[in-house]
């Protein structure tokens, strides 16, 4: 059992981060009922990295739908907490009142038994061993408020290629791919940016491999639609994927953004 005197759970990894990098997943989080209807809209940014930037962006984006949102950033590397706190000092009081940075790991040592409605853990587990993911998820899920959501995933340096799981007790609910359509050659580009749970399973015979192939095949077949724009092409490709039997959980409004969500059980490893 974890208690407040214990060492943070996890280990220090590279702190790479960047302005606007997480805009795609932030848009997803802003639409989550778990945030919108939360009694206490507390969001944890787990492993925010070498600066406070993406945590501050998270607060600003979510405040548009929940002005009372609070963001609590945890870093396992103490110097990154010092840097983030110094950055926060330069923010207006209205921001300072709603953002905190502390040392912590997957256990998320929140004060007074607070529980987050949402945890964003982005580009954190990527640097762990696959065998460590299950326990990390369990630990984070155990800290959520009832009905809370863990959003765990990965993206490229500039945030144009991203993918993530929406994890709710007892396990992953959906898997989302989010791609910048204006620069998209093939949806297979996401293969390098899959969550740890999937990245080593993108091989023939595994569901994630079949799913990405189905999407790429549909994208190629819809190439003629490219003359009407990448959005129309991606929407048509998504329709093909759905018609082929993949349990997509959304529709054209999100497909137009280059975003495709499927039920997680359809892509999890055998
Ligand atoms: C690559 S950075 C990601 C920064 C930011 N989330 C982003 O996506 O731009 C990963 C950060 O996670 C931190 N980290 C790794 N394991 C952690 C854990 N168990 N608890 C808290 N932070 C952790 C590392 O110290 C590192 O700064």
PDB file of C-alpha atoms and ligand atoms in Angstrom:
ATOM      1  CA  UNK A   1       0.000   0.000   0.000  1.00  0.00           C
ATOM      2  CA  UNK A   2       1.377   3.398  -0.976  1.00  0.00           C
ATOM      3  CA  UNK A   3       1.605   6.102   1.678  1.00  0.00           C
ATOM      4  CA  UNK A   4       2.738   9.717   1.562  1.00  0.00           C
ATOM      5  CA  UNK A   5       6.211   8.945   2.919  1.00  0.00           C
ATOM      6  CA  UNK A   6       7.014   6.445   0.172  1.00  0.00           C
ATOM      7  CA  UNK A   7       9.262   7.092  -2.820  1.00  0.00           C
ATOM      8  CA  UNK A   8       7.467   8.203  -5.989  1.00  0.00           C
ATOM      9  CA  UNK A   9       6.514   5.209  -8.129  1.00  0.00           C
ATOM     10  CA  UNK A  10       8.295   5.097 -11.477  1.00  0.00           C
ATOM     11  CA  UNK A  11      11.607   6.308 -12.817  1.00  0.00           C
ATOM     12  CA  UNK A  12      13.036   9.436 -14.407  1.00  0.00           C
ATOM     13  CA  UNK A  13      12.966   9.537 -18.207  1.00  0.00           C
ATOM     14  CA  UNK A  14      13.846  12.145 -20.846  1.00  0.00           C
ATOM     15  CA  UNK A  15      11.900  15.385 -20.315  1.00  0.00           C
ATOM     16  CA  UNK A  16      11.264  16.243 -23.974  1.00  0.00           C
ATOM     17  CA  UNK A  17       8.201  18.433 -24.403  1.00  0.00           C
ATOM     18  CA  UNK A  18       7.099  21.355 -26.563  1.00  0.00           C
ATOM     19  CA  UNK A  19       4.603  24.134 -27.083  1.00  0.00           C
ATOM     20  CA  UNK A  20       1.317  22.977 -28.598  1.00  0.00           C
ATOM     21  CA  UNK A  21       2.505  19.400 -28.749  1.00  0.00           C
ATOM     22  CA  UNK A  22      -0.503  17.990 -26.893  1.00  0.00           C
ATOM     23  CA  UNK A  23      -3.274  20.073 -28.479  1.00  0.00           C
ATOM     24  CA  UNK A  24      -4.932  17.044 -30.063  1.00  0.00           C
ATOM     25  CA  UNK A  25      -5.308  15.066 -26.877  1.00  0.00           C
ATOM     26  CA  UNK A  26      -6.308  18.228 -24.992  1.00  0.00           C
ATOM     27  CA  UNK A  27      -9.210  18.699 -27.407  1.00  0.00           C
ATOM     28  CA  UNK A  28     -10.257  15.117 -26.660  1.00  0.00           C
ATOM     29  CA  UNK A  29     -10.045  15.679 -22.899  1.00  0.00           C
ATOM     30  CA  UNK A  30     -12.076  18.889 -23.179  1.00  0.00           C
ATOM     31  CA  UNK A  31     -14.951  16.843 -24.624  1.00  0.00           C
ATOM     32  CA  UNK A  32     -14.888  14.110 -21.972  1.00  0.00           C
ATOM     33  CA  UNK A  33     -18.066  13.849 -19.877  1.00  0.00           C
ATOM     34  CA  UNK A  34     -15.804  12.866 -16.960  1.00  0.00           C
ATOM     35  CA  UNK A  35     -14.426  16.406 -17.039  1.00  0.00           C
ATOM     36  CA  UNK A  36     -17.543  18.298 -18.077  1.00  0.00           C
ATOM     37  CA  UNK A  37     -19.794  16.796 -15.412  1.00  0.00           C
ATOM     38  CA  UNK A  38     -17.222  16.366 -12.627  1.00  0.00           C
ATOM     39  CA  UNK A  39     -18.146  17.742  -9.205  1.00  0.00           C
ATOM     40  CA  UNK A  40     -14.497  18.673  -8.820  1.00  0.00           C
ATOM     41  CA  UNK A  41     -12.819  19.188 -12.222  1.00  0.00           C
ATOM     42  CA  UNK A  42      -9.327  18.273 -11.081  1.00  0.00           C
ATOM     43  CA  UNK A  43      -6.988  17.103 -13.848  1.00  0.00           C
ATOM     44  CA  UNK A  44      -3.564  15.595 -13.211  1.00  0.00           C
ATOM     45  CA  UNK A  45      -0.788  16.060 -15.750  1.00  0.00           C
ATOM     46  CA  UNK A  46       1.452  13.103 -14.945  1.00  0.00           C
ATOM     47  CA  UNK A  47       5.013  13.519 -16.225  1.00  0.00           C
ATOM     48  CA  UNK A  48       4.764  17.016 -17.729  1.00  0.00           C
ATOM     49  CA  UNK A  49       8.454  17.051 -18.586  1.00  0.00           C
ATOM     50  CA  UNK A  50      11.196  19.691 -18.708  1.00  0.00           C
ATOM     51  CA  UNK A  51       8.883  22.709 -18.520  1.00  0.00           C
ATOM     52  CA  UNK A  52       5.403  23.694 -17.339  1.00  0.00           C
ATOM     53  CA  UNK A  53       4.284  24.538 -20.862  1.00  0.00           C
ATOM     54  CA  UNK A  54       1.967  21.649 -21.723  1.00  0.00           C
ATOM     55  CA  UNK A  55       0.394  21.675 -18.251  1.00  0.00           C
ATOM     56  CA  UNK A  56      -0.360  25.396 -18.559  1.00  0.00           C
ATOM     57  CA  UNK A  57      -1.771  24.849 -22.047  1.00  0.00           C
ATOM     58  CA  UNK A  58      -3.927  22.024 -20.675  1.00  0.00           C
ATOM     59  CA  UNK A  59      -5.449  24.331 -18.071  1.00  0.00           C
ATOM     60  CA  UNK A  60      -6.095  27.082 -20.624  1.00  0.00           C
ATOM     61  CA  UNK A  61      -7.800  24.701 -23.077  1.00  0.00           C
ATOM     62  CA  UNK A  62      -9.935  22.970 -20.475  1.00  0.00           C
ATOM     63  CA  UNK A  63     -10.921  26.276 -18.849  1.00  0.00           C
ATOM     64  CA  UNK A  64     -12.894  27.080 -22.019  1.00  0.00           C
ATOM     65  CA  UNK A  65     -15.340  24.286 -21.122  1.00  0.00           C
ATOM     66  CA  UNK A  66     -14.791  24.168 -17.337  1.00  0.00           C
ATOM     67  CA  UNK A  67     -13.648  27.590 -16.104  1.00  0.00           C
ATOM     68  CA  UNK A  68     -13.196  26.079 -12.636  1.00  0.00           C
ATOM     69  CA  UNK A  69     -10.738  23.375 -13.836  1.00  0.00           C
ATOM     70  CA  UNK A  70      -7.632  22.818 -11.714  1.00  0.00           C
ATOM     71  CA  UNK A  71      -4.480  21.187 -13.031  1.00  0.00           C
ATOM     72  CA  UNK A  72      -2.003  19.409 -10.777  1.00  0.00           C
ATOM     73  CA  UNK A  73       1.256  18.492 -12.477  1.00  0.00           C
ATOM     74  CA  UNK A  74       3.427  15.703 -11.096  1.00  0.00           C
ATOM     75  CA  UNK A  75       7.023  15.034 -12.066  1.00  0.00           C
ATOM     76  CA  UNK A  76       9.253  12.345 -10.703  1.00  0.00           C
ATOM     77  CA  UNK A  77      12.322  14.517 -11.397  1.00  0.00           C
ATOM     78  CA  UNK A  78      12.569  17.236  -8.675  1.00  0.00           C
ATOM     79  CA  UNK A  79      14.505  19.774 -10.758  1.00  0.00           C
ATOM     80  CA  UNK A  80      11.624  19.790 -13.279  1.00  0.00           C
ATOM     81  CA  UNK A  81       9.264  20.678 -10.440  1.00  0.00           C
ATOM     82  CA  UNK A  82      11.478  23.616  -9.484  1.00  0.00           C
ATOM     83  CA  UNK A  83      11.579  24.829 -13.101  1.00  0.00           C
ATOM     84  CA  UNK A  84       7.794  24.489 -13.497  1.00  0.00           C
ATOM     85  CA  UNK A  85       7.076  26.338 -10.252  1.00  0.00           C
ATOM     86  CA  UNK A  86       9.348  29.201 -11.346  1.00  0.00           C
ATOM     87  CA  UNK A  87       7.481  29.339 -14.665  1.00  0.00           C
ATOM     88  CA  UNK A  88       4.144  29.351 -12.849  1.00  0.00           C
ATOM     89  CA  UNK A  89       5.255  32.335 -10.758  1.00  0.00           C
ATOM     90  CA  UNK A  90       5.290  34.419 -13.933  1.00  0.00           C
ATOM     91  CA  UNK A  91       1.645  33.596 -14.704  1.00  0.00           C
ATOM     92  CA  UNK A  92      -1.336  35.774 -13.708  1.00  0.00           C
ATOM     93  CA  UNK A  93      -2.913  35.127 -10.305  1.00  0.00           C
ATOM     94  CA  UNK A  94      -5.976  33.503 -11.916  1.00  0.00           C
ATOM     95  CA  UNK A  95      -3.712  30.821 -13.364  1.00  0.00           C
ATOM     96  CA  UNK A  96      -1.519  30.448 -10.268  1.00  0.00           C
ATOM     97  CA  UNK A  97      -4.613  29.727  -8.182  1.00  0.00           C
ATOM     98  CA  UNK A  98      -5.587  26.823 -10.411  1.00  0.00           C
ATOM     99  CA  UNK A  99      -2.280  25.097 -11.156  1.00  0.00           C
ATOM    100  CA  UNK A 100       0.139  23.248  -8.871  1.00  0.00           C
ATOM    101  CA  UNK A 101       3.365  21.348  -9.443  1.00  0.00           C
ATOM    102  CA  UNK A 102       4.716  18.696  -7.113  1.00  0.00           C
ATOM    103  CA  UNK A 103       7.106  15.794  -7.048  1.00  0.00           C
ATOM    104  CA  UNK A 104       5.235  12.541  -7.535  1.00  0.00           C
ATOM    105  CA  UNK A 105       4.990   9.348  -9.528  1.00  0.00           C
ATOM    106  CA  UNK A 106       2.145   7.104 -10.649  1.00  0.00           C
ATOM    107  CA  UNK A 107       0.728   7.226  -7.111  1.00  0.00           C
ATOM    108  CA  UNK A 108      -0.048  10.975  -7.560  1.00  0.00           C
ATOM    109  CA  UNK A 109       0.258  12.253  -3.989  1.00  0.00           C
ATOM    110  CA  UNK A 110      -2.636  14.713  -3.990  1.00  0.00           C
ATOM    111  CA  UNK A 111      -3.499  16.652  -0.834  1.00  0.00           C
ATOM    112  CA  UNK A 112      -6.414  15.818   1.455  1.00  0.00           C
ATOM    113  CA  UNK A 113      -7.435  12.705  -0.425  1.00  0.00           C
ATOM    114  CA  UNK A 114      -8.298  14.603  -3.620  1.00  0.00           C
ATOM    115  CA  UNK A 115      -9.047  12.419  -6.616  1.00  0.00           C
ATOM    116  CA  UNK A 116      -8.654  13.526 -10.235  1.00  0.00           C
ATOM    117  CA  UNK A 117     -11.506  13.380 -12.742  1.00  0.00           C
ATOM    118  CA  UNK A 118      -8.923  12.983 -15.512  1.00  0.00           C
ATOM    119  CA  UNK A 119      -5.258  12.006 -15.654  1.00  0.00           C
ATOM    120  CA  UNK A 120      -3.261  12.848 -18.765  1.00  0.00           C
ATOM    121  CA  UNK A 121      -0.089  10.733 -18.969  1.00  0.00           C
ATOM    122  CA  UNK A 122       1.473  11.557 -22.311  1.00  0.00           C
ATOM    123  CA  UNK A 123       4.815  10.383 -23.626  1.00  0.00           C
ATOM    124  CA  UNK A 124       5.566   8.911 -20.206  1.00  0.00           C
ATOM    125  CA  UNK A 125       5.124   5.145 -20.530  1.00  0.00           C
ATOM    126  CA  UNK A 126       6.759   5.229 -23.935  1.00  0.00           C
ATOM    127  CA  UNK A 127      10.112   5.073 -22.179  1.00  0.00           C
ATOM    128  CA  UNK A 128       9.133   2.218 -19.869  1.00  0.00           C
ATOM    129  CA  UNK A 129       9.269  -1.486 -20.468  1.00  0.00           C
ATOM    130  CA  UNK A 130       6.004  -3.006 -21.696  1.00  0.00           C
ATOM    131  CA  UNK A 131       5.944  -5.262 -18.634  1.00  0.00           C
ATOM    132  CA  UNK A 132       5.654  -2.162 -16.406  1.00  0.00           C
ATOM    133  CA  UNK A 133       2.565  -0.708 -18.076  1.00  0.00           C
ATOM    134  CA  UNK A 134      -0.075  -2.846 -16.377  1.00  0.00           C
ATOM    135  CA  UNK A 135       1.020  -1.902 -12.857  1.00  0.00           C
ATOM    136  CA  UNK A 136       1.367   1.773 -13.827  1.00  0.00           C
ATOM    137  CA  UNK A 137      -2.182   1.798 -15.203  1.00  0.00           C
ATOM    138  CA  UNK A 138      -3.491   0.017 -12.090  1.00  0.00           C
ATOM    139  CA  UNK A 139      -1.822   2.515  -9.785  1.00  0.00           C
ATOM    140  CA  UNK A 140      -3.204   5.503 -11.684  1.00  0.00           C
ATOM    141  CA  UNK A 141      -6.692   3.993 -12.033  1.00  0.00           C
ATOM    142  CA  UNK A 142      -6.735   3.431  -8.302  1.00  0.00           C
ATOM    143  CA  UNK A 143      -6.316   7.152  -7.716  1.00  0.00           C
ATOM    144  CA  UNK A 144      -9.130   8.369 -10.002  1.00  0.00           C
ATOM    145  CA  UNK A 145     -12.415   9.818  -8.810  1.00  0.00           C
ATOM    146  CA  UNK A 146     -15.423   7.545  -9.481  1.00  0.00           C
ATOM    147  CA  UNK A 147     -16.096   7.692 -13.232  1.00  0.00           C
ATOM    148  CA  UNK A 148     -12.660   9.208 -13.834  1.00  0.00           C
ATOM    149  CA  UNK A 149     -10.562   8.639 -16.943  1.00  0.00           C
ATOM    150  CA  UNK A 150      -6.881   8.005 -17.553  1.00  0.00           C
ATOM    151  CA  UNK A 151      -5.738   9.224 -20.977  1.00  0.00           C
ATOM    152  CA  UNK A 152      -2.466   7.488 -21.761  1.00  0.00           C
ATOM    153  CA  UNK A 153      -0.661   7.864 -25.044  1.00  0.00           C
ATOM    154  CA  UNK A 154       2.115   9.103 -27.236  1.00  0.00           C
ATOM    155  CA  UNK A 155       2.714  11.689 -29.961  1.00  0.00           C
ATOM    156  CA  UNK A 156       5.498  12.964 -32.181  1.00  0.00           C
ATOM    157  CA  UNK A 157       7.601  16.023 -31.352  1.00  0.00           C
ATOM    158  CA  UNK A 158       5.241  18.542 -32.942  1.00  0.00           C
ATOM    159  CA  UNK A 159       2.001  16.778 -32.047  1.00  0.00           C
ATOM    160  CA  UNK A 160       0.809  16.019 -35.576  1.00  0.00           C
ATOM    161  CA  UNK A 161       0.747  12.256 -35.025  1.00  0.00           C
ATOM    162  CA  UNK A 162      -0.765  10.973 -31.795  1.00  0.00           C
ATOM    163  CA  UNK A 163      -2.531   7.984 -30.321  1.00  0.00           C
ATOM    164  CA  UNK A 164      -3.950   7.209 -26.914  1.00  0.00           C
ATOM    165  CA  UNK A 165      -6.047   4.920 -24.766  1.00  0.00           C
ATOM    166  CA  UNK A 166      -8.999   6.109 -22.736  1.00  0.00           C
ATOM    167  CA  UNK A 167      -8.676   3.907 -19.657  1.00  0.00           C
ATOM    168  CA  UNK A 168     -11.402   3.613 -17.057  1.00  0.00           C
ATOM    169  CA  UNK A 169     -11.621   1.092 -14.231  1.00  0.00           C
ATOM    170  CA  UNK A 170     -11.292  -1.795 -14.840  1.00  0.00           C
ATOM    171  CA  UNK A 171      -9.373  -1.281 -18.122  1.00  0.00           C
ATOM    172  CA  UNK A 172      -8.983   0.408 -21.513  1.00  0.00           C
ATOM    173  CA  UNK A 173     -12.271   1.514 -23.103  1.00  0.00           C
ATOM    174  CA  UNK A 174     -11.242   3.083 -26.410  1.00  0.00           C
ATOM    175  CA  UNK A 175      -8.171   3.604 -28.576  1.00  0.00           C
ATOM    176  CA  UNK A 176      -7.805   6.797 -30.628  1.00  0.00           C
ATOM    177  CA  UNK A 177      -5.559   7.749 -33.529  1.00  0.00           C
ATOM    178  CA  UNK A 178      -5.228  11.477 -34.238  1.00  0.00           C
ATOM    179  CA  UNK A 179      -3.440  12.672 -37.391  1.00  0.00           C
ATOM    180  CA  UNK A 180      -2.798  16.057 -38.960  1.00  0.00           C
ATOM    181  CA  UNK A 181      -4.465  15.535 -42.306  1.00  0.00           C
ATOM    182  CA  UNK A 182      -2.794  18.395 -44.144  1.00  0.00           C
ATOM    183  CA  UNK A 183       0.563  16.649 -43.919  1.00  0.00           C
ATOM    184  CA  UNK A 184      -0.614  13.034 -44.013  1.00  0.00           C
ATOM    185  CA  UNK A 185       0.962  10.647 -46.485  1.00  0.00           C
ATOM    186  CA  UNK A 186      -0.208   7.382 -44.892  1.00  0.00           C
ATOM    187  CA  UNK A 187      -2.005   6.612 -41.605  1.00  0.00           C
ATOM    188  CA  UNK A 188       0.746   4.030 -41.019  1.00  0.00           C
ATOM    189  CA  UNK A 189       2.880   6.917 -39.767  1.00  0.00           C
ATOM    190  CA  UNK A 190       1.183   6.315 -36.406  1.00  0.00           C
ATOM    191  CA  UNK A 191       2.992   2.971 -36.095  1.00  0.00           C
ATOM    192  CA  UNK A 192       5.959   4.771 -34.525  1.00  0.00           C
ATOM    193  CA  UNK A 193       3.722   6.599 -32.070  1.00  0.00           C
ATOM    194  CA  UNK A 194       1.623   3.842 -30.571  1.00  0.00           C
ATOM    195  CA  UNK A 195       1.195   3.481 -26.803  1.00  0.00           C
ATOM    196  CA  UNK A 196       3.577   1.017 -25.198  1.00  0.00           C
ATOM    197  CA  UNK A 197       0.808  -1.566 -24.876  1.00  0.00           C
ATOM    198  CA  UNK A 198       0.556  -1.758 -28.677  1.00  0.00           C
ATOM    199  CA  UNK A 199       3.819  -0.686 -30.241  1.00  0.00           C
ATOM    200  CA  UNK A 200       5.588  -4.049 -30.054  1.00  0.00           C
ATOM    201  CA  UNK A 201       2.468  -5.856 -31.288  1.00  0.00           C
ATOM    202  CA  UNK A 202       2.166  -4.157 -34.633  1.00  0.00           C
ATOM    203  CA  UNK A 203       3.111  -7.362 -36.430  1.00  0.00           C
ATOM    204  CA  UNK A 204       1.110  -9.718 -38.656  1.00  0.00           C
ATOM    205  CA  UNK A 205      -1.455 -11.724 -36.732  1.00  0.00           C
ATOM    206  CA  UNK A 206      -2.037  -9.072 -34.082  1.00  0.00           C
ATOM    207  CA  UNK A 207      -5.227  -6.971 -34.019  1.00  0.00           C
ATOM    208  CA  UNK A 208      -3.481  -3.582 -34.041  1.00  0.00           C
ATOM    209  CA  UNK A 209      -1.618  -4.607 -37.185  1.00  0.00           C
ATOM    210  CA  UNK A 210      -4.877  -5.621 -38.882  1.00  0.00           C
ATOM    211  CA  UNK A 211      -6.520  -2.381 -37.813  1.00  0.00           C
ATOM    212  CA  UNK A 212      -3.754  -0.132 -39.148  1.00  0.00           C
ATOM    213  CA  UNK A 213      -3.637  -2.124 -42.397  1.00  0.00           C
ATOM    214  CA  UNK A 214      -7.412  -1.755 -42.786  1.00  0.00           C
ATOM    215  CA  UNK A 215      -7.112   1.992 -42.301  1.00  0.00           C
ATOM    216  CA  UNK A 216      -4.172   2.323 -44.675  1.00  0.00           C
ATOM    217  CA  UNK A 217      -5.886   0.191 -47.281  1.00  0.00           C
ATOM    218  CA  UNK A 218      -9.039   2.313 -47.044  1.00  0.00           C
ATOM    219  CA  UNK A 219      -6.966   5.518 -47.249  1.00  0.00           C
ATOM    220  CA  UNK A 220      -5.288   4.275 -50.440  1.00  0.00           C
ATOM    221  CA  UNK A 221      -8.553   3.207 -52.031  1.00  0.00           C
ATOM    222  CA  UNK A 222      -9.994   6.632 -51.341  1.00  0.00           C
ATOM    223  CA  UNK A 223      -7.037   8.416 -52.980  1.00  0.00           C
ATOM    224  CA  UNK A 224      -9.263   9.861 -55.760  1.00  0.00           C
ATOM    225  CA  UNK A 225     -11.202  11.744 -53.066  1.00  0.00           C
ATOM    226  CA  UNK A 226      -7.994  13.597 -52.300  1.00  0.00           C
ATOM    227  CA  UNK A 227      -8.943  16.052 -55.027  1.00  0.00           C
ATOM    228  CA  UNK A 228     -11.742  17.216 -52.685  1.00  0.00           C
ATOM    229  CA  UNK A 229      -9.316  17.472 -49.789  1.00  0.00           C
ATOM    230  CA  UNK A 230      -7.732  15.215 -47.189  1.00  0.00           C
ATOM    231  CA  UNK A 231     -10.712  15.578 -44.846  1.00  0.00           C
ATOM    232  CA  UNK A 232     -13.161  14.075 -47.292  1.00  0.00           C
ATOM    233  CA  UNK A 233     -10.678  11.339 -48.089  1.00  0.00           C
ATOM    234  CA  UNK A 234     -10.210  10.473 -44.423  1.00  0.00           C
ATOM    235  CA  UNK A 235     -13.967  10.466 -43.742  1.00  0.00           C
ATOM    236  CA  UNK A 236     -14.506   8.086 -46.665  1.00  0.00           C
ATOM    237  CA  UNK A 237     -11.649   5.887 -45.447  1.00  0.00           C
ATOM    238  CA  UNK A 238     -13.160   5.777 -41.950  1.00  0.00           C
ATOM    239  CA  UNK A 239     -16.512   4.722 -43.410  1.00  0.00           C
ATOM    240  CA  UNK A 240     -14.761   1.855 -45.157  1.00  0.00           C
ATOM    241  CA  UNK A 241     -13.080   0.806 -41.914  1.00  0.00           C
ATOM    242  CA  UNK A 242     -16.419   0.874 -40.095  1.00  0.00           C
ATOM    243  CA  UNK A 243     -18.145  -1.028 -42.909  1.00  0.00           C
ATOM    244  CA  UNK A 244     -15.427  -3.672 -42.691  1.00  0.00           C
ATOM    245  CA  UNK A 245     -16.645  -4.374 -39.158  1.00  0.00           C
ATOM    246  CA  UNK A 246     -14.264  -2.407 -36.952  1.00  0.00           C
ATOM    247  CA  UNK A 247     -16.216  -1.079 -33.926  1.00  0.00           C
ATOM    248  CA  UNK A 248     -15.632   2.644 -34.375  1.00  0.00           C
ATOM    249  CA  UNK A 249     -17.336   4.712 -31.725  1.00  0.00           C
ATOM    250  CA  UNK A 250     -17.561   8.059 -33.440  1.00  0.00           C
ATOM    251  CA  UNK A 251     -18.557   9.621 -36.738  1.00  0.00           C
ATOM    252  CA  UNK A 252     -17.757  12.136 -39.478  1.00  0.00           C
ATOM    253  CA  UNK A 253     -17.491  15.141 -37.167  1.00  0.00           C
ATOM    254  CA  UNK A 254     -14.381  13.706 -35.541  1.00  0.00           C
ATOM    255  CA  UNK A 255     -13.140  11.889 -38.618  1.00  0.00           C
ATOM    256  CA  UNK A 256     -12.893  15.288 -40.321  1.00  0.00           C
ATOM    257  CA  UNK A 257     -10.296  16.171 -37.687  1.00  0.00           C
ATOM    258  CA  UNK A 258      -8.199  13.165 -38.631  1.00  0.00           C
ATOM    259  CA  UNK A 259      -9.349  11.369 -35.499  1.00  0.00           C
ATOM    260  CA  UNK A 260     -10.583   7.804 -35.295  1.00  0.00           C
ATOM    261  CA  UNK A 261     -11.678   6.019 -32.132  1.00  0.00           C
ATOM    262  CA  UNK A 262     -12.269   2.289 -31.891  1.00  0.00           C
ATOM    263  CA  UNK A 263     -13.305   0.108 -28.967  1.00  0.00           C
ATOM    264  CA  UNK A 264     -10.096  -0.911 -27.229  1.00  0.00           C
ATOM    265  CA  UNK A 265     -10.814  -4.643 -27.137  1.00  0.00           C
ATOM    266  CA  UNK A 266     -10.687  -4.687 -30.948  1.00  0.00           C
ATOM    267  CA  UNK A 267      -7.000  -3.707 -31.028  1.00  0.00           C
ATOM    268  CA  UNK A 268      -5.516  -5.065 -27.788  1.00  0.00           C
ATOM    269  CA  UNK A 269      -2.875  -7.791 -28.160  1.00  0.00           C
ATOM    270  CA  UNK A 270      -3.986 -11.415 -28.193  1.00  0.00           C
TER     271      UNK A 270
HETATM  272  C1  LIG B   1       8.955  12.813 -22.564  1.00  0.00           C
HETATM  273  S1  LIG B   1       8.472  13.695 -21.127  1.00  0.00           S
HETATM  274  C2  LIG B   1       6.806  14.100 -21.584  1.00  0.00           C
HETATM  275  C3  LIG B   1       6.438  15.502 -21.275  1.00  0.00           C
HETATM  276  C4  LIG B   1       5.020  15.879 -21.666  1.00  0.00           C
HETATM  277  N1  LIG B   1       4.030  15.033 -21.024  1.00  0.00           N
HETATM  278  C5  LIG B   1       4.846  15.829 -23.169  1.00  0.00           C
HETATM  279  O1  LIG B   1       4.234  14.879 -23.657  1.00  0.00           O
HETATM  280  O2  LIG B   1       5.313  16.721 -23.860  1.00  0.00           O
HETATM  281  C6  LIG B   1       8.230  12.389 -19.928  1.00  0.00           C
HETATM  282  C7  LIG B   1       8.329  12.889 -18.489  1.00  0.00           C
HETATM  283  O3  LIG B   1       7.691  11.948 -17.632  1.00  0.00           O
HETATM  284  C8  LIG B   1       8.389  11.931 -16.405  1.00  0.00           C
HETATM  285  N2  LIG B   1       8.048  10.677 -15.717  1.00  0.00           N
HETATM  286  C9  LIG B   1       8.415   9.428 -16.060  1.00  0.00           C
HETATM  287  N3  LIG B   1       7.873   8.534 -15.212  1.00  0.00           N
HETATM  288  C10 LIG B   1       7.136   9.249 -14.322  1.00  0.00           C
HETATM  289  C11 LIG B   1       6.325   8.894 -13.214  1.00  0.00           C
HETATM  290  N4  LIG B   1       6.178   7.621 -12.857  1.00  0.00           N
HETATM  291  N5  LIG B   1       5.717   9.875 -12.523  1.00  0.00           N
HETATM  292  C12 LIG B   1       5.878  11.174 -12.875  1.00  0.00           C
HETATM  293  N6  LIG B   1       6.636  11.578 -13.916  1.00  0.00           N
HETATM  294  C13 LIG B   1       7.243  10.621 -14.641  1.00  0.00           C
HETATM  295  C14 LIG B   1       9.842  12.036 -16.818  1.00  0.00           C
HETATM  296  O4  LIG B   1      10.647  12.482 -15.759  1.00  0.00           O
HETATM  297  C15 LIG B   1       9.766  13.018 -17.992  1.00  0.00           C
HETATM  298  O5  LIG B   1      10.003  14.323 -17.569  1.00  0.00           O
END
